[in-house]
Short mmCIF file of C-alpha atoms in Angstrom, two decimals:
data_model
loop_
_atom_site.label_atom_id
_atom_site.label_comp_id
_atom_site.label_asym_id
_atom_site.label_seq_id
_atom_site.Cartn_x
_atom_site.Cartn_y
_atom_site.Cartn_z
CA MET A 1210 0.00 0.00 0.00
CA GLN A 1211 1.33 3.47 -0.88
CA LYS A 1212 2.13 5.45 2.24
CA GLY A 1213 -0.48 8.08 3.02
CA PHE A 1214 -3.17 6.34 0.94
CA ILE A 1215 -6.15 4.73 2.69
CA GLU A 1216 -7.98 2.02 0.79
CA PRO A 1217 -11.80 1.93 1.14
CA GLY A 1218 -12.97 -0.45 3.85
CA GLU A 1219 -9.50 -1.10 5.26
CA LYS A 1220 -8.32 -0.47 8.80
CA PRO A 1221 -4.57 -0.39 8.24
CA LYS A 1222 -1.91 -0.52 10.88
CA ARG A 1223 -0.15 2.73 11.66
CA PHE A 1224 2.58 2.71 9.00
CA TYR A 1225 4.29 6.04 9.72
CA THR A 1226 6.40 7.65 12.42
CA ASP A 1227 6.43 11.40 11.79
CA VAL A 1228 3.41 13.65 11.17
CA THR A 1229 4.19 17.14 9.88
CA VAL A 1230 2.36 20.17 8.50
CA VAL A 1231 3.77 21.84 5.40
CA ALA A 1232 2.69 24.93 3.44
CA GLU A 1233 1.88 23.60 -0.02
CA ASP A 1234 -0.23 24.42 -3.09
CA GLY A 1235 -1.59 27.63 -1.57
CA GLY A 1236 -2.75 25.86 1.58
CA PHE A 1237 -1.40 23.48 4.19
CA ALA A 1238 -0.76 19.77 3.78
CA VAL A 1239 -0.39 17.01 6.37
CA LYS A 1240 2.43 14.59 5.65
CA LEU A 1241 3.20 11.17 7.06
CA ASP A 1242 6.93 10.51 6.93
CA GLY A 1243 7.10 13.18 4.24
CA ARG A 1244 4.28 11.80 2.09
CA ASN A 1245 0.91 13.51 1.68
CA VAL A 1246 -2.13 12.10 3.43
CA ARG A 1247 -4.51 10.99 0.69
CA SER A 1248 -8.23 10.27 0.61
CA PRO A 1249 -9.80 6.97 -0.49
CA LYS A 1250 -10.18 8.64 -3.90
CA GLY A 1251 -6.48 9.44 -4.02
CA GLY A 1252 -6.74 13.18 -3.46
CA LYS A 1253 -4.14 15.01 -1.39
CA LEU A 1254 -5.33 16.53 1.86
CA ASN A 1255 -4.92 20.30 1.68
CA VAL A 1256 -6.62 22.78 4.03
CA PRO A 1257 -6.76 26.59 4.12
CA THR A 1258 -5.24 27.37 7.55
CA PRO A 1259 -2.26 26.07 9.52
CA ALA A 1260 -4.47 25.66 12.59
CA LEU A 1261 -6.82 23.31 10.72
CA ALA A 1262 -3.86 21.37 9.36
CA GLU A 1263 -2.57 20.99 12.93
CA LEU A 1264 -6.01 19.76 14.03
CA VAL A 1265 -5.96 17.10 11.32
CA ALA A 1266 -2.33 16.24 12.03
CA GLY A 1267 -3.21 15.72 15.68
CA GLU A 1268 -5.69 13.02 14.68
CA TRP A 1269 -3.01 11.18 12.71
CA SER A 1270 -0.48 11.56 15.52
CA GLY A 1271 -3.01 10.13 17.96
CA GLN A 1272 -3.50 6.85 16.12
CA VAL A 1273 -2.08 3.86 17.99
CA GLY A 1274 -1.72 0.44 16.43
CA VAL A 1275 -4.35 0.76 13.70
CA ILE A 1276 -5.80 3.79 11.98
CA GLU A 1277 -9.38 4.37 13.17
CA MET A 1278 -10.77 6.58 10.42
CA ALA A 1279 -14.22 6.57 12.05
CA ASP A 1280 -12.77 8.59 14.93
CA MET A 1281 -10.88 11.05 12.70
CA HIS A 1282 -13.71 13.54 12.21
CA ALA A 1283 -11.60 16.52 11.13
CA THR A 1284 -9.74 14.43 8.55
CA ARG A 1285 -12.97 13.13 7.08
CA LEU A 1286 -14.55 16.59 7.09
CA ALA A 1287 -11.53 17.99 5.28
CA PHE A 1288 -11.88 15.42 2.52
CA THR A 1289 -15.62 16.04 2.37
CA ALA A 1290 -14.97 19.76 1.90
CA THR A 1291 -12.52 19.27 -0.95
CA GLU A 1292 -13.97 16.26 -2.74
CA ALA A 1293 -17.73 16.52 -2.18
CA VAL A 1294 -18.99 19.87 -0.92
CA SER A 1295 -16.80 21.87 -3.28
CA LYS A 1296 -18.61 20.18 -6.17
CA ALA A 1297 -22.11 20.37 -4.65
CA ARG A 1298 -22.33 23.69 -2.85
CA GLU A 1299 -25.88 24.48 -4.00
CA ALA A 1300 -27.21 21.09 -2.91
CA THR A 1301 -25.37 21.27 0.42
CA ALA A 1302 -26.78 24.71 1.22
CA GLY A 1303 -30.22 23.46 0.21
CA GLN A 1304 -29.99 20.58 2.67
CA ILE A 1305 -29.14 22.97 5.50
CA ALA A 1306 -32.22 25.04 4.64
CA GLU A 1307 -34.37 21.88 4.54
CA TYR A 1308 -33.28 20.97 8.09
CA ALA A 1309 -34.04 24.50 9.26
CA ALA A 1310 -37.60 24.07 8.00
CA SER A 1311 -38.15 21.87 11.08
CA ASP A 1312 -35.46 23.26 13.36
CA VAL A 1313 -35.50 21.72 16.83
CA LEU A 1314 -35.34 25.17 18.45
CA CYS A 1315 -38.77 26.00 17.05
CA TYR A 1316 -40.62 23.06 18.63
CA PHE A 1317 -41.45 23.64 22.28
CA ALA A 1318 -42.98 21.02 24.53
CA GLY A 1319 -46.65 21.46 25.32
CA GLU A 1320 -46.14 19.74 28.66
CA PRO A 1321 -44.87 19.46 31.28
CA GLU A 1322 -44.75 23.19 31.93
CA SER A 1323 -41.32 22.94 33.59
CA LEU A 1324 -39.81 21.55 30.38
CA HIS A 1325 -41.55 24.20 28.29
CA GLN A 1326 -40.14 26.94 30.51
CA ARG A 1327 -36.65 25.47 30.37
CA GLN A 1328 -36.78 25.45 26.57
CA LEU A 1329 -38.00 29.04 26.49
CA GLU A 1330 -35.16 30.16 28.75
CA VAL A 1331 -32.37 28.66 26.67
CA TRP A 1332 -33.77 28.62 23.12
CA GLU A 1333 -35.37 32.04 22.83
CA PRO A 1334 -32.11 33.99 23.26
CA ILE A 1335 -30.59 32.10 20.31
CA LEU A 1336 -33.68 32.55 18.13
CA ASP A 1337 -33.79 36.24 19.04
CA ARG A 1338 -30.13 36.66 18.10
CA ALA A 1339 -30.67 34.85 14.79
CA GLU A 1340 -33.47 37.28 14.02
CA ARG A 1341 -31.53 40.32 15.14
CA GLU A 1342 -28.19 39.55 13.47
CA LEU A 1343 -29.11 37.28 10.57
CA ALA A 1344 -32.66 38.39 9.77
CA LEU A 1345 -33.93 34.83 10.31
CA VAL A 1346 -37.55 34.96 11.48
CA PHE A 1347 -38.90 31.63 12.72
CA VAL A 1348 -42.40 30.42 13.58
CA ARG A 1349 -42.45 28.88 17.08
CA VAL A 1350 -44.56 25.79 17.66
CA THR A 1351 -45.88 24.31 20.89
CA GLY A 1352 -46.38 20.58 20.49
CA ILE A 1353 -45.42 18.26 17.65
CA ILE A 1354 -47.66 19.51 14.84
CA HIS A 1355 -45.46 20.75 11.99
CA ALA A 1356 -45.68 24.40 11.01
CA ALA A 1357 -44.15 25.78 7.83
CA GLN A 1358 -41.37 28.32 8.22
CA PRO A 1359 -41.35 31.52 6.13
CA GLU A 1360 -39.93 30.99 2.66
CA GLU A 1361 -37.89 34.16 3.14
CA THR A 1362 -36.19 32.59 6.16
CA LEU A 1363 -35.29 29.39 4.35
CA ALA A 1364 -34.01 31.34 1.34
CA LYS A 1365 -31.89 33.49 3.66
CA ILE A 1366 -30.41 30.42 5.34
CA LYS A 1367 -29.42 28.98 1.98
CA ALA A 1368 -27.91 32.31 0.94
CA LEU A 1369 -25.92 32.57 4.19
CA ALA A 1370 -24.61 29.05 3.65
CA LEU A 1371 -23.54 29.83 0.10
CA GLU A 1372 -21.57 32.87 1.32
CA MET A 1373 -19.25 30.53 3.22
CA ASP A 1374 -16.11 28.90 1.88
CA ASP A 1375 -16.15 25.14 1.33
CA PHE A 1376 -14.71 24.33 4.75
CA ASN A 1377 -17.11 26.47 6.78
CA LEU A 1378 -20.00 25.22 4.66
CA THR A 1379 -18.93 21.63 5.33
CA GLY A 1380 -18.84 22.32 9.06
CA VAL A 1381 -22.33 23.80 9.08
CA ALA A 1382 -23.62 20.91 6.97
CA PHE A 1383 -22.11 18.49 9.50
CA GLY A 1384 -23.43 20.40 12.52
CA THR A 1385 -27.00 20.85 11.28
CA PRO A 1386 -28.05 17.17 11.54
CA LEU A 1387 -25.82 16.69 14.59
CA PHE A 1388 -27.84 19.33 16.45
CA GLY A 1389 -31.09 18.92 14.53
CA SER A 1390 -30.80 22.64 14.01
CA GLY A 1391 -29.39 24.90 11.33
CA VAL A 1392 -29.60 27.79 13.80
CA LEU A 1393 -27.32 26.03 16.29
CA ALA A 1394 -24.87 25.09 13.53
CA PHE A 1395 -24.68 28.74 12.46
CA ALA A 1396 -24.31 29.75 16.11
CA VAL A 1397 -21.22 27.56 16.54
CA GLN A 1398 -19.76 28.68 13.21
CA ARG A 1399 -20.16 32.33 14.23
CA GLY A 1400 -18.86 31.85 17.74
CA TRP A 1401 -22.12 32.55 19.57
CA LEU A 1402 -21.91 29.16 21.27
CA SER A 1403 -19.31 26.47 21.79
CA GLY A 1404 -19.97 23.09 20.23
CA GLU A 1405 -20.63 21.66 23.68
CA GLU A 1406 -23.13 24.41 24.50
CA ALA A 1407 -24.94 23.91 21.19
CA TYR A 1408 -25.16 20.17 21.76
CA GLY A 1409 -26.61 20.81 25.22
CA LEU A 1410 -29.29 23.08 23.75
CA SER A 1411 -30.12 20.50 21.10
CA ARG A 1412 -31.02 17.87 23.70
CA VAL A 1413 -32.90 19.82 26.37
CA ASP A 1414 -35.85 17.43 26.08
CA GLU A 1415 -33.63 14.34 26.29
CA ALA A 1416 -31.72 15.71 29.29
CA TYR A 1417 -35.00 16.51 31.04
CA GLN A 1418 -36.25 12.96 30.55
CA GLN A 1419 -32.98 11.53 31.82
CA GLU A 1420 -33.26 13.64 34.96
CA LYS A 1421 -36.67 12.08 35.56
CA TRP A 1422 -36.00 8.48 34.57
CA GLY A 1423 -32.25 8.00 34.63
CA VAL A 1424 -29.73 7.22 31.89
CA ASP A 1425 -29.15 3.80 30.37
CA GLU A 1426 -25.72 2.70 29.19
CA GLU A 1427 -26.54 2.80 25.48
CA ALA A 1428 -27.91 6.35 25.71
CA ALA A 1429 -24.88 7.46 27.70
CA GLU A 1430 -22.51 6.06 25.07
CA ARG A 1431 -24.42 7.78 22.28
CA THR A 1432 -24.41 11.08 24.15
CA ALA A 1433 -20.66 10.85 24.75
CA ARG A 1434 -20.00 10.08 21.08
CA LEU A 1435 -22.12 12.95 19.77
CA LEU A 1436 -20.71 15.35 22.35
CA GLU A 1437 -17.20 14.61 21.14
CA GLU A 1438 -18.33 15.32 17.57
CA ALA A 1439 -19.76 18.64 18.75
CA ARG A 1440 -16.49 19.54 20.49
CA MET A 1441 -14.54 18.64 17.36
CA LEU A 1442 -16.81 20.88 15.28
CA ASP A 1443 -16.06 23.74 17.67
CA ARG A 1444 -12.32 23.17 17.15
CA TRP A 1445 -12.90 22.97 13.40
CA PHE A 1446 -14.51 26.41 13.21
CA LYS A 1447 -11.95 27.98 15.55
CA ALA A 1448 -9.17 26.56 13.37
CA LEU A 1449 -10.77 28.19 10.32
CA ALA A 1450 -11.25 31.59 11.96
#
């Protein structure tokens, strides 16, 4: 196997010693023993900032024994940005807008009242800021009955997404389904919230239920996994800033 190249479906042993970041081709490359990291499609990894390259390099440095690509979120996002999103920007922005059409922050619990009040306290400030700074006006819903969001809002979300470069757009596209909220993804990208804070806001209902009924092992493992993805996304946006 060529060094730096990862075959689809394989979980290779760590085959390199040194991981370095090098300015190259107008961006920054990550090299393994002097050879470029490559995607399953053979493309060289190249990112726009040294901080993002260091974030990716840290994932490669942290591999022990075998290379666990499933845990290397920044590496995979970087390849997604260059090999997928860059060629499908319109569709990617459209998907973000589609998620926002049923944004989790717009659906408040009808009962119990204590949960409804908790959601109001933590969600309304973010929705208010989105309206004030981004001109995103959302319809709030109490209960589970779907309500259509203004077409102007969805069009604005798509336009805001298309204003981003490929790497920021990829991060928002990753964060939107992670949080169930385009608003929260934008909030992390713009520095209003940390990834951990956004993840907490995305699961107010779940956290409330766990307070009442406890947490099972499977749910705890899922929460820990998604929380780490949210923290990585926070590092991703900071590295792009």
